[in-house]
Short mmCIF file of C-alpha atoms in Angstrom, two decimals:
data_model
loop_
_atom_site.label_atom_id
_atom_site.label_comp_id
_atom_site.label_asym_id
_atom_site.label_seq_id
_atom_site.Cartn_x
_atom_site.Cartn_y
_atom_site.Cartn_z
CA MET I 1 23.98 -14.98 -5.78
CA THR I 2 26.74 -16.10 -3.46
CA SER I 3 27.58 -12.53 -2.63
CA SER I 4 23.93 -11.74 -2.04
CA THR I 5 23.32 -14.46 0.51
CA LYS I 6 26.21 -13.33 2.69
CA VAL I 7 24.62 -9.95 3.45
CA LEU I 8 21.16 -11.26 4.35
CA ASP I 9 19.71 -10.84 7.87
CA GLY I 10 22.25 -8.37 9.13
CA GLY I 11 25.09 -6.05 8.26
CA TRP I 12 24.04 -3.33 5.87
CA GLY I 13 20.48 -4.64 6.07
CA TRP I 14 19.96 -2.81 9.36
CA ALA I 15 21.03 0.43 7.68
CA ILE I 16 18.35 -0.32 5.07
CA VAL I 17 15.81 -0.82 7.88
CA ALA I 18 16.76 2.51 9.50
CA ALA I 19 16.60 4.36 6.18
CA SER I 20 13.28 2.76 5.25
CA PHE I 21 11.84 3.57 8.69
CA MET I 22 12.82 7.22 8.29
CA ALA I 23 11.50 7.29 4.72
CA GLN I 24 8.06 6.11 5.82
CA LEU I 25 8.12 8.54 8.74
CA LEU I 26 8.94 11.49 6.48
CA ALA I 27 6.47 10.52 3.76
CA TYR I 28 3.48 9.45 5.87
CA GLY I 29 3.91 11.85 8.79
CA SER I 30 1.73 14.60 7.36
CA PRO I 31 -0.86 12.42 5.55
CA GLN I 32 -1.40 10.25 8.62
CA SER I 33 -1.95 13.36 10.78
CA VAL I 34 -4.07 15.21 8.22
CA GLY I 35 -6.78 15.59 10.87
CA VAL I 36 -4.78 18.51 12.33
CA LEU I 37 -4.80 20.31 8.96
CA TYR I 38 -8.46 19.61 8.19
CA PRO I 39 -9.99 22.32 10.50
CA GLU I 40 -7.55 24.87 9.09
CA TRP I 41 -8.58 24.04 5.52
CA LEU I 42 -12.24 24.44 6.49
CA HIS I 43 -11.58 27.96 7.80
CA THR I 44 -9.30 28.93 4.91
CA TYR I 45 -11.35 27.79 1.91
CA GLN I 46 -14.86 27.96 3.41
CA GLU I 47 -15.98 24.84 1.54
CA GLY I 48 -18.30 22.09 2.70
CA LYS I 49 -16.90 19.38 4.92
CA GLY I 50 -17.70 16.75 2.31
CA MET I 51 -15.65 18.50 -0.36
CA THR I 52 -12.78 19.29 2.01
CA ALA I 53 -12.69 15.69 3.20
CA TRP I 54 -11.65 14.54 -0.29
CA VAL I 55 -8.16 15.87 0.43
CA GLY I 56 -7.57 13.51 3.34
CA SER I 57 -9.34 10.57 1.76
CA LEU I 58 -7.39 10.74 -1.50
CA VAL I 59 -3.98 11.09 0.14
CA ALA I 60 -4.66 7.86 2.03
CA GLY I 61 -6.49 5.90 -0.66
CA VAL I 62 -4.66 6.77 -3.88
CA GLY I 63 -1.47 5.05 -2.77
CA LEU I 64 -3.34 1.83 -1.98
CA ILE I 65 -5.31 1.72 -5.21
CA ALA I 66 -2.18 2.49 -7.25
CA SER I 67 -0.05 -0.07 -5.40
CA PRO I 68 0.31 -2.36 -8.47
CA ILE I 69 1.72 0.57 -10.49
CA CYS I 70 4.04 1.57 -7.65
CA SER I 71 5.33 -1.99 -7.32
CA ALA I 72 5.94 -2.17 -11.07
CA CYS I 73 8.01 1.03 -10.88
CA VAL I 74 10.18 -0.40 -8.12
CA ASP I 75 10.56 -3.66 -10.02
CA ASN I 76 11.72 -1.89 -13.19
CA PHE I 77 13.81 0.98 -11.82
CA GLY I 78 14.88 -0.09 -8.33
CA ALA I 79 14.20 1.25 -4.84
CA ARG I 80 16.75 4.07 -4.85
CA PRO I 81 15.54 5.95 -8.00
CA VAL I 82 11.91 5.47 -7.00
CA THR I 83 12.57 6.85 -3.50
CA ILE I 84 14.34 9.89 -4.98
CA PHE I 85 11.42 10.52 -7.32
CA SER I 86 8.90 10.02 -4.52
CA GLY I 87 10.79 12.54 -2.40
CA VAL I 88 10.32 15.11 -5.15
CA MET I 89 6.63 14.24 -5.41
CA VAL I 90 5.91 14.37 -1.66
CA ALA I 91 7.92 17.55 -1.06
CA GLY I 92 6.61 19.22 -4.21
CA GLY I 93 3.02 18.32 -3.41
CA LEU I 94 3.29 19.71 0.11
CA MET I 95 4.91 22.93 -1.07
CA LEU I 96 2.36 23.37 -3.86
CA SER I 97 -0.39 22.94 -1.29
CA ALA I 98 0.89 26.02 0.53
CA PHE I 99 -0.06 28.10 -2.54
CA ALA I 100 -3.36 26.34 -3.31
CA PRO I 101 -5.92 29.00 -4.36
CA ASN I 102 -8.92 26.71 -3.83
CA ILE I 103 -9.90 23.32 -2.51
CA GLN I 104 -9.87 21.74 -6.00
CA PHE I 105 -6.19 22.55 -6.44
CA LEU I 106 -5.52 21.23 -2.92
CA ILE I 107 -7.21 17.95 -3.81
CA PHE I 108 -4.74 17.59 -6.68
CA SER I 109 -1.56 18.81 -4.95
CA TYR I 110 -2.05 17.21 -1.53
CA GLY I 111 -4.50 14.41 -2.21
CA ILE I 112 -3.18 12.98 -5.49
CA VAL I 113 0.46 14.08 -5.80
CA VAL I 114 1.41 13.45 -2.17
CA GLY I 115 -0.70 10.28 -2.13
CA LEU I 116 1.09 8.79 -5.14
CA GLY I 117 4.46 9.77 -3.67
CA CYS I 118 3.61 7.95 -0.46
CA GLY I 119 2.59 4.87 -2.41
CA LEU I 120 5.96 4.84 -4.17
CA VAL I 121 7.82 5.18 -0.87
CA TYR I 122 5.85 2.33 0.65
CA ALA I 123 6.57 -0.04 -2.24
CA ALA I 124 10.25 0.91 -2.45
CA THR I 125 11.01 0.56 1.27
CA LEU I 126 9.30 -2.81 1.62
CA THR I 127 10.93 -4.23 -1.50
CA ILE I 128 14.48 -3.23 -0.55
CA THR I 129 13.92 -4.53 2.99
CA CYS I 130 12.75 -7.89 1.67
CA GLN I 131 15.85 -8.18 -0.49
CA TYR I 132 18.18 -7.78 2.49
CA PHE I 133 16.35 -10.06 4.95
CA ASP I 134 15.29 -13.68 4.90
CA LYS I 135 14.94 -15.28 8.34
CA ARG I 136 14.39 -11.94 10.09
CA ARG I 137 12.20 -10.50 7.37
CA GLY I 138 9.12 -10.27 9.58
CA LEU I 139 10.99 -8.34 12.28
CA ALA I 140 12.55 -6.00 9.72
CA LEU I 141 9.23 -5.29 8.01
CA GLY I 142 7.58 -4.73 11.39
CA ILE I 143 10.15 -2.09 12.31
CA VAL I 144 9.87 -0.38 8.93
CA THR I 145 6.06 -0.21 8.88
CA THR I 146 5.87 1.35 12.36
CA GLY I 147 7.44 4.43 10.79
CA THR I 148 3.98 5.53 9.62
CA SER I 149 2.53 5.48 13.14
CA VAL I 150 5.54 7.17 14.70
CA GLY I 151 5.44 9.79 11.95
CA ALA I 152 1.75 10.44 12.62
CA PHE I 153 2.45 10.96 16.33
CA ILE I 154 5.34 13.38 15.72
CA TYR I 155 3.82 15.30 12.83
CA ALA I 156 0.47 15.84 14.51
CA THR I 157 2.09 17.80 17.32
CA ALA I 158 4.69 19.43 15.04
CA GLN I 159 2.12 20.66 12.50
CA ASN I 160 -0.03 22.04 15.29
CA GLU I 161 2.88 24.12 16.63
CA LEU I 162 4.01 25.20 13.15
CA ILE I 163 0.51 26.44 12.32
CA VAL I 164 0.53 28.59 15.49
CA LEU I 165 3.99 30.01 14.71
CA TYR I 166 3.96 30.37 10.92
CA GLY I 167 0.38 29.81 9.78
CA LEU I 168 -0.99 27.07 7.55
CA ASN I 169 1.06 28.00 4.47
CA GLY I 170 4.30 28.26 6.44
CA CYS I 171 3.61 24.89 8.04
CA LEU I 172 3.18 23.17 4.66
CA LEU I 173 6.34 24.80 3.28
CA ILE I 174 8.42 23.65 6.25
CA ILE I 175 6.95 20.13 6.18
CA GLY I 176 7.64 19.97 2.44
CA ALA I 177 11.25 21.04 2.95
CA ILE I 178 11.69 18.35 5.60
CA ALA I 179 10.26 15.77 3.18
CA LEU I 180 13.21 16.43 0.85
CA ASN I 181 15.25 14.29 3.24
CA LEU I 182 13.63 11.32 1.52
CA MET I 183 16.35 11.69 -1.09
CA ALA I 184 18.97 11.40 1.65
CA CYS I 185 17.30 8.19 2.85
CA SER I 186 17.53 6.78 -0.67
CA GLY I 187 21.31 7.07 -0.53
CA PHE I 188 21.44 4.14 1.91
CA MET I 189 19.35 1.90 -0.35
CA ARG I 190 22.20 0.16 -2.08
CA PRO I 191 20.67 -2.29 -4.58
CA LEU I 192 21.36 -5.91 -3.77
CA ASN I 193 19.83 -7.18 -7.01
CA MET I 194 20.16 -4.87 -10.01
CA PRO I 195 16.75 -3.92 -11.48
CA GLY I 196 15.97 -5.05 -15.01
CA TYR I 197 14.50 -1.87 -16.42
CA TYR I 198 14.29 -1.08 -20.12
CA LEU I 199 17.35 1.08 -20.72
CA LYS I 200 19.71 -1.21 -18.84
CA GLN I 201 18.64 -4.30 -20.76
CA LYS I 202 18.68 -2.42 -24.07
CA ALA I 203 22.23 -1.23 -23.39
CA ALA I 204 23.26 -4.77 -22.49
CA LEU I 205 21.80 -6.08 -25.74
CA GLU I 206 23.58 -3.41 -27.76
CA ARG I 207 26.91 -4.53 -26.32
CA ASP I 208 26.26 -8.01 -27.67
CA THR I 209 26.46 -8.68 -31.37
CA GLU I 210 23.22 -8.57 -33.28
CA GLU I 211 24.10 -11.84 -34.92
CA GLN I 212 23.99 -13.64 -31.57
CA LEU I 213 20.63 -12.19 -30.61
CA PHE I 214 18.61 -11.90 -33.80
CA VAL I 215 20.38 -13.25 -36.89
CA LYS I 216 20.84 -16.76 -35.58
CA PRO I 217 18.16 -17.32 -32.97
CA PRO I 218 17.53 -20.86 -31.77
CA PHE I 219 14.75 -22.23 -33.93
CA ASP I 220 13.10 -24.41 -31.31
CA ASP I 221 13.56 -22.45 -28.14
CA LEU I 222 13.85 -18.66 -28.15
CA LYS I 223 15.98 -18.14 -25.05
CA ILE I 224 18.70 -15.50 -25.07
CA ALA I 225 21.52 -15.46 -22.56
CA VAL I 226 22.58 -12.22 -20.92
CA GLY I 227 26.24 -11.35 -21.37
CA SER I 228 27.02 -14.73 -22.94
CA ALA I 229 27.44 -15.99 -26.48
CA THR I 230 25.56 -19.22 -25.76
CA ALA I 231 22.02 -19.62 -24.57
CA THR I 232 21.59 -21.69 -21.43
CA PRO I 233 18.40 -22.39 -19.50
CA GLU I 234 19.93 -21.06 -16.29
CA LYS I 235 20.74 -17.60 -17.71
CA SER I 236 17.94 -17.02 -20.19
CA LEU I 237 15.70 -14.01 -20.62
CA THR I 238 12.13 -14.45 -19.52
CA VAL I 239 9.19 -13.64 -21.77
CA LYS I 240 8.66 -10.38 -19.88
CA GLU I 241 12.28 -9.32 -20.41
CA LEU I 242 12.13 -10.31 -24.08
CA LEU I 243 9.09 -8.09 -24.63
CA ILE I 244 10.78 -5.24 -22.77
CA THR I 245 13.99 -5.37 -24.78
CA ILE I 246 12.34 -5.58 -28.21
CA ASP I 247 10.76 -2.30 -29.25
CA SER I 248 9.30 -1.07 -32.52
CA LYS I 249 12.67 0.18 -33.72
CA ASP I 250 14.19 -3.26 -33.25
CA LEU I 251 11.29 -4.80 -35.14
CA SER I 252 11.81 -2.51 -38.12
CA ILE I 253 15.48 -3.41 -38.22
CA GLN I 254 14.72 -7.10 -38.10
CA THR I 255 12.26 -6.97 -41.00
CA GLU I 256 15.03 -5.70 -43.25
CA LYS I 257 17.28 -8.67 -42.52
CA LYS I 258 17.24 -11.84 -44.49
CA ASP I 259 16.32 -13.76 -41.32
CA GLY I 260 13.36 -11.50 -40.67
CA PRO I 261 10.73 -14.28 -40.70
CA LEU I 262 12.54 -16.10 -37.92
CA ALA I 263 12.72 -12.92 -35.87
CA ARG I 264 9.02 -12.25 -36.38
CA LEU I 265 8.27 -15.82 -35.39
CA ALA I 266 10.23 -15.31 -32.19
CA ILE I 267 8.29 -12.18 -31.32
CA MET I 268 4.96 -13.81 -32.07
CA LYS I 269 5.84 -16.71 -29.81
CA ALA I 270 6.79 -14.32 -27.01
CA ILE I 271 3.54 -12.36 -27.40
CA LYS I 272 1.50 -15.55 -27.30
CA LYS I 273 3.27 -16.60 -24.12
CA LYS I 274 2.57 -13.20 -22.62
CA GLN I 275 -1.11 -13.40 -23.55
CA LYS I 276 -1.28 -16.86 -22.04
CA ALA I 277 0.27 -15.55 -18.83
CA TYR I 278 -2.30 -12.73 -18.66
CA THR I 279 -5.14 -15.18 -19.23
CA LYS I 280 -3.86 -17.45 -16.50
CA TYR I 281 -3.52 -14.48 -14.14
CA MET I 282 -7.11 -13.35 -14.73
CA GLN I 283 -8.33 -16.91 -14.24
CA SER I 284 -6.47 -17.01 -10.93
CA LEU I 285 -8.18 -13.79 -9.81
CA TYR I 286 -11.55 -15.26 -10.75
CA GLU I 287 -10.84 -18.41 -8.72
CA ILE I 288 -9.80 -16.31 -5.72
CA LEU I 289 -13.11 -14.44 -5.78
CA GLN I 290 -14.96 -17.77 -5.81
CA ASP I 291 -13.80 -18.43 -2.25
CA GLN I 292 -16.53 -17.51 0.23
CA GLU I 293 -14.14 -16.51 3.01
CA MET I 294 -12.15 -14.32 0.63
CA VAL I 295 -15.27 -12.49 -0.55
CA ALA I 296 -16.34 -11.99 3.06
CA PHE I 297 -12.90 -10.64 3.95
CA CYS I 298 -12.95 -8.21 1.00
CA ILE I 299 -16.36 -6.90 2.10
CA ALA I 300 -15.14 -6.61 5.69
CA ILE I 301 -12.02 -4.68 4.62
CA PHE I 302 -14.15 -2.29 2.57
CA LEU I 303 -16.70 -1.66 5.33
CA PHE I 304 -14.02 -1.25 7.99
CA SER I 305 -12.07 1.23 5.85
CA LEU I 306 -15.29 3.06 5.03
CA GLY I 307 -16.23 3.51 8.67
CA ALA I 308 -13.03 3.48 10.74
CA PHE I 309 -10.84 5.87 8.72
CA PRO I 310 -13.01 9.04 9.01
CA PRO I 311 -12.24 9.55 12.74
CA VAL I 312 -8.58 10.04 11.83
CA LEU I 313 -9.64 13.02 9.74
CA PHE I 314 -12.63 14.37 11.70
CA ILE I 315 -11.88 13.68 15.37
CA GLU I 316 -10.27 17.08 16.02
CA ASP I 317 -13.13 18.88 14.28
CA VAL I 318 -15.61 16.81 16.30
CA ALA I 319 -14.04 18.04 19.53
CA GLN I 320 -14.17 21.65 18.36
CA SER I 321 -17.70 21.42 16.91
CA GLU I 322 -19.07 19.99 20.16
CA GLY I 323 -17.32 22.68 22.21
CA LEU I 324 -15.23 20.13 24.09
CA ILE I 325 -12.04 22.03 23.29
CA GLU I 326 -11.45 25.40 21.65
CA GLU I 327 -8.20 24.56 19.88
CA VAL I 328 -6.11 21.51 19.15
CA SER I 329 -4.47 20.31 22.38
CA VAL I 330 -0.74 19.98 22.93
CA ILE I 331 -1.02 16.24 22.25
CA PRO I 332 -3.73 16.02 19.58
CA LEU I 333 -6.19 13.17 19.39
CA VAL I 334 -4.55 12.15 16.12
CA SER I 335 -1.26 11.55 17.96
CA ILE I 336 -2.98 9.52 20.65
CA GLY I 337 -4.67 7.37 18.03
CA ALA I 338 -1.40 6.85 16.13
CA ILE I 339 0.42 5.54 19.21
CA ALA I 340 -2.54 3.27 20.02
CA THR I 341 -2.47 1.94 16.45
CA CYS I 342 1.25 1.20 16.72
CA ILE I 343 0.68 -0.76 19.95
CA GLY I 344 -2.29 -2.52 18.41
CA LYS I 345 -0.25 -3.72 15.42
CA LEU I 346 2.33 -5.32 17.70
CA ALA I 347 -0.16 -6.79 20.18
CA LEU I 348 -2.53 -8.22 17.57
CA GLY I 349 0.42 -9.58 15.61
CA ILE I 350 1.52 -11.50 18.71
CA LEU I 351 -2.00 -12.75 19.44
CA VAL I 352 -2.57 -14.11 15.94
CA ASP I 353 0.46 -16.39 16.35
CA VAL I 354 -1.21 -18.19 19.27
CA LYS I 355 -2.31 -21.61 18.01
CA TRP I 356 -5.80 -21.65 19.53
CA ILE I 357 -6.72 -18.16 18.21
CA ASN I 358 -8.46 -18.02 14.83
CA GLY I 359 -7.18 -15.07 12.79
CA ILE I 360 -10.50 -14.40 11.03
CA TYR I 361 -12.48 -14.40 14.27
CA LEU I 362 -9.86 -12.14 15.87
CA TYR I 363 -10.24 -9.69 13.00
CA ALA I 364 -14.03 -9.83 13.32
CA PHE I 365 -13.69 -9.08 17.05
CA THR I 366 -11.49 -6.04 16.38
CA MET I 367 -14.10 -4.78 13.91
CA PHE I 368 -16.88 -5.31 16.46
CA ALA I 369 -14.98 -3.40 19.17
CA GLY I 370 -14.09 -0.60 16.74
CA GLY I 371 -17.72 -0.34 15.60
CA LEU I 372 -18.90 0.05 19.20
CA ALA I 373 -16.34 2.79 19.79
CA LEU I 374 -17.62 4.64 16.72
CA LEU I 375 -21.23 4.41 17.95
CA LEU I 376 -20.18 5.87 21.32
CA ILE I 377 -18.50 8.96 19.84
CA PRO I 378 -21.76 10.94 19.28
CA ILE I 379 -22.93 10.41 22.87
CA THR I 380 -19.58 11.37 24.42
CA LYS I 381 -19.77 14.82 25.99
CA SER I 382 -16.25 15.19 27.44
CA TYR I 383 -12.79 15.51 25.93
CA ILE I 384 -11.45 12.73 28.16
CA GLY I 385 -14.13 10.45 26.78
CA LEU I 386 -13.04 11.24 23.24
CA GLN I 387 -9.45 10.47 24.20
CA ILE I 388 -10.45 7.06 25.59
CA LEU I 389 -12.50 6.21 22.50
CA THR I 390 -9.63 7.35 20.28
CA VAL I 391 -7.28 4.96 22.10
CA ILE I 392 -9.76 2.07 21.73
CA LEU I 393 -10.42 2.76 18.06
CA GLY I 394 -6.74 3.28 17.33
CA PHE I 395 -5.73 0.03 19.06
CA PHE I 396 -8.22 -2.09 17.13
CA SER I 397 -7.37 -0.27 13.91
CA GLY I 398 -4.03 -2.03 14.22
CA ASN I 399 -5.79 -5.07 12.76
CA TRP I 400 -4.33 -3.97 9.42
CA SER I 401 -1.29 -6.05 10.38
CA LEU I 402 -3.48 -9.19 10.33
CA THR I 403 -4.44 -8.94 6.66
CA SER I 404 -1.43 -10.81 5.30
CA TYR I 405 -1.77 -13.62 7.84
CA ILE I 406 -5.48 -14.08 7.15
CA THR I 407 -5.04 -13.87 3.39
CA THR I 408 -2.42 -16.60 3.47
CA LYS I 409 -4.71 -18.84 5.51
CA ILE I 410 -7.58 -18.31 3.07
CA VAL I 411 -5.98 -18.56 -0.38
CA GLY I 412 -2.57 -20.07 0.33
CA LEU I 413 0.89 -18.70 -0.24
CA HIS I 414 0.90 -19.34 -3.99
CA ARG I 415 -1.97 -16.87 -4.54
CA LEU I 416 -0.99 -14.39 -1.89
CA THR I 417 0.16 -11.61 -4.23
CA GLN I 418 -3.03 -11.50 -6.30
CA ALA I 419 -5.33 -11.83 -3.28
CA HIS I 420 -3.58 -9.07 -1.36
CA GLY I 421 -3.82 -6.77 -4.37
CA ILE I 422 -7.59 -7.31 -4.40
CA LEU I 423 -7.78 -6.51 -0.68
CA MET I 424 -5.74 -3.33 -1.14
CA PHE I 425 -8.17 -2.18 -3.83
CA PHE I 426 -11.19 -2.70 -1.57
CA GLY I 427 -9.41 -1.04 1.36
CA GLY I 428 -8.29 1.95 -0.68
CA PHE I 429 -11.75 2.36 -2.20
CA GLY I 430 -13.30 2.40 1.28
CA ILE I 431 -10.77 4.92 2.57
CA MET I 432 -11.46 7.22 -0.36
CA LEU I 433 -15.25 7.13 0.16
CA GLY I 434 -15.40 7.24 3.97
CA PRO I 435 -14.43 10.85 4.80
CA PRO I 436 -16.50 12.49 2.01
CA VAL I 437 -19.58 10.49 3.08
CA VAL I 438 -19.13 11.59 6.71
CA GLY I 439 -18.60 15.19 5.56
CA TRP I 440 -21.76 15.09 3.45
CA PHE I 441 -23.74 13.81 6.43
CA PHE I 442 -22.54 16.83 8.43
CA ASP I 443 -23.40 19.22 5.58
CA TRP I 444 -26.93 17.82 5.49
CA THR I 445 -27.58 17.59 9.25
CA GLN I 446 -25.05 20.08 10.69
CA SER I 447 -24.04 17.37 13.16
CA TYR I 448 -21.62 14.46 13.25
CA ASP I 449 -24.04 12.22 15.15
CA LEU I 450 -25.73 10.59 12.17
CA ALA I 451 -22.40 10.31 10.34
CA PHE I 452 -20.74 8.30 13.11
CA TYR I 453 -23.83 6.17 13.59
CA PHE I 454 -23.53 5.32 9.91
CA SER I 455 -19.79 4.60 10.22
CA GLY I 456 -20.25 2.40 13.28
CA SER I 457 -23.08 0.50 11.62
CA CYS I 458 -20.92 -0.20 8.56
CA VAL I 459 -18.10 -1.60 10.71
CA LEU I 460 -20.49 -3.75 12.77
CA LEU I 461 -22.12 -5.04 9.58
CA GLY I 462 -18.71 -6.00 8.23
CA ALA I 463 -17.84 -7.83 11.46
CA PHE I 464 -21.12 -9.73 11.38
CA LEU I 465 -20.74 -10.76 7.74
CA LEU I 466 -17.13 -11.84 8.23
CA PHE I 467 -18.01 -13.94 11.27
CA LEU I 468 -21.13 -15.45 9.70
CA LEU I 469 -19.60 -16.37 6.35
CA SER I 470 -16.50 -17.85 8.01
CA LEU I 471 -18.34 -20.33 10.22
CA PRO I 472 -17.18 -23.95 9.72
CA CYS I 473 -20.78 -25.08 9.12
CA TRP I 474 -20.60 -23.81 5.54
CA ASN I 475 -19.75 -26.52 3.04
CA ARG I 476 -16.78 -25.23 1.11
CA ARG I 477 -15.01 -27.26 -1.49
CA PRO I 478 -11.46 -28.32 -0.54
CA SER I 479 -8.93 -26.01 -2.05
CA GLU I 480 -5.23 -26.09 -2.56
CA ASN I 481 -4.73 -24.12 0.64
CA ASP I 482 -4.09 -27.30 2.58
CA LYS I 483 -0.97 -28.11 0.62
CA PRO I 484 2.32 -27.83 2.53
CA GLU I 485 3.81 -24.40 2.33
CA VAL I 486 7.20 -25.86 1.43
CA GLN I 487 5.91 -26.33 -2.09
CA TYR I 488 6.04 -22.60 -2.73
CA THR I 489 8.91 -20.16 -2.72
CA PHE I 490 8.65 -17.09 -0.52
CA THR I 491 9.85 -14.37 -2.87
CA CYS I 492 10.57 -10.76 -2.04
CA GLU I 493 7.76 -9.57 -4.28
CA LYS I 494 5.18 -11.58 -2.34
CA VAL I 495 6.39 -10.28 1.03
CA ALA I 496 6.55 -6.70 -0.21
CA SER I 497 2.98 -6.81 -1.48
CA VAL I 498 1.81 -8.41 1.76
CA ALA I 499 3.38 -5.94 4.16
#
């Protein structure tokens, strides 16, 4: 660990930040600007807008819902291998989409494959950044996460020009080829802490003598030292690592030994500890959902994602359907919204640090302003008006950067990981449902008016519920949130899941 602490907050860490920034730009550039591709898919496949909208909703929501799986992959295999694999997934999904014969295949290739690849990139880049930064971790994560907004701005214009020059299929092939540079970004992600995945630990155990590990296990405490002949509490395998390193083949070998009963006893103890850990984890999730503010925040995140994400996908088609513009402009509305979102993340992040500003009320205000902007979209009859509303909605959509701050205030730092996972599930579920619902409204009414009235009403309802249920007049039982934060350790895994 002495060598690890010397490289924190500087040095090669800034190369990690640059590589992670570029990785998020390359991975999320096309999915974040999918609104440019959406009108082309409508003309190509001649499907309903509700069905076509599943492509954009899945590519944005799948990565959020699968975030626990993506984080587990990074934890077991490391950031570099995961980034390489995600580069293959993102590039392969984009290239496969160029040959999609129907919208169902496009939902799989672009929505699911590219979406999962983006989720892996997000988890890998945040984890490796957290490992290299301590005091400047917030600044580093802020720089890395802006890669999505910058990528949306660049790719929206680039995809528009590529479609004009090479057509939709040529555009997807070129974008997919560019996404292969994710593997080049992974080359900079030198692991600071070696990952403890299965094959590495199994090889390490095979180098040790079986007598040290299984024949003569400690009878009272089943702790096994790594790379050492003696077991010490400081260098002992955890229960998780013990379960990983012992497979069915090892169990069959142990049953043939004369000390088999002791080995089976060790495994049973480890399994019981694991079951106890799972039970405690589920109990913690249940206690989190008992908090009134947390439930209100989950509902608000769901309603905001349900209503505020569809404009990213439909805003260009809205302009064309209303006759406000014949084709996508040189600077598409998606690009304008992406830049406004980037500014909103920074500005709202600065505001929430002001002592007299309540983070929950600030989030409720951003939802209220975004809901009003959504309600004004149907009555806007000029392209300039749509641009202004896109800027307003994009700026207040930057409230996504407030989620970690608010979650910490509600549940405390010690439950931050579990609570943020719950929020990501609600947010991803809302993002997946929002665009298809708006598309179905258009298929039924042949107009976006009712759809955006519905979206704006959902966001306003979420703002009202969040504000109402967070008022201090409610009698809430005192929780452990008031404990000093110095009691908890701020691990990389918690920061990665938060960002």
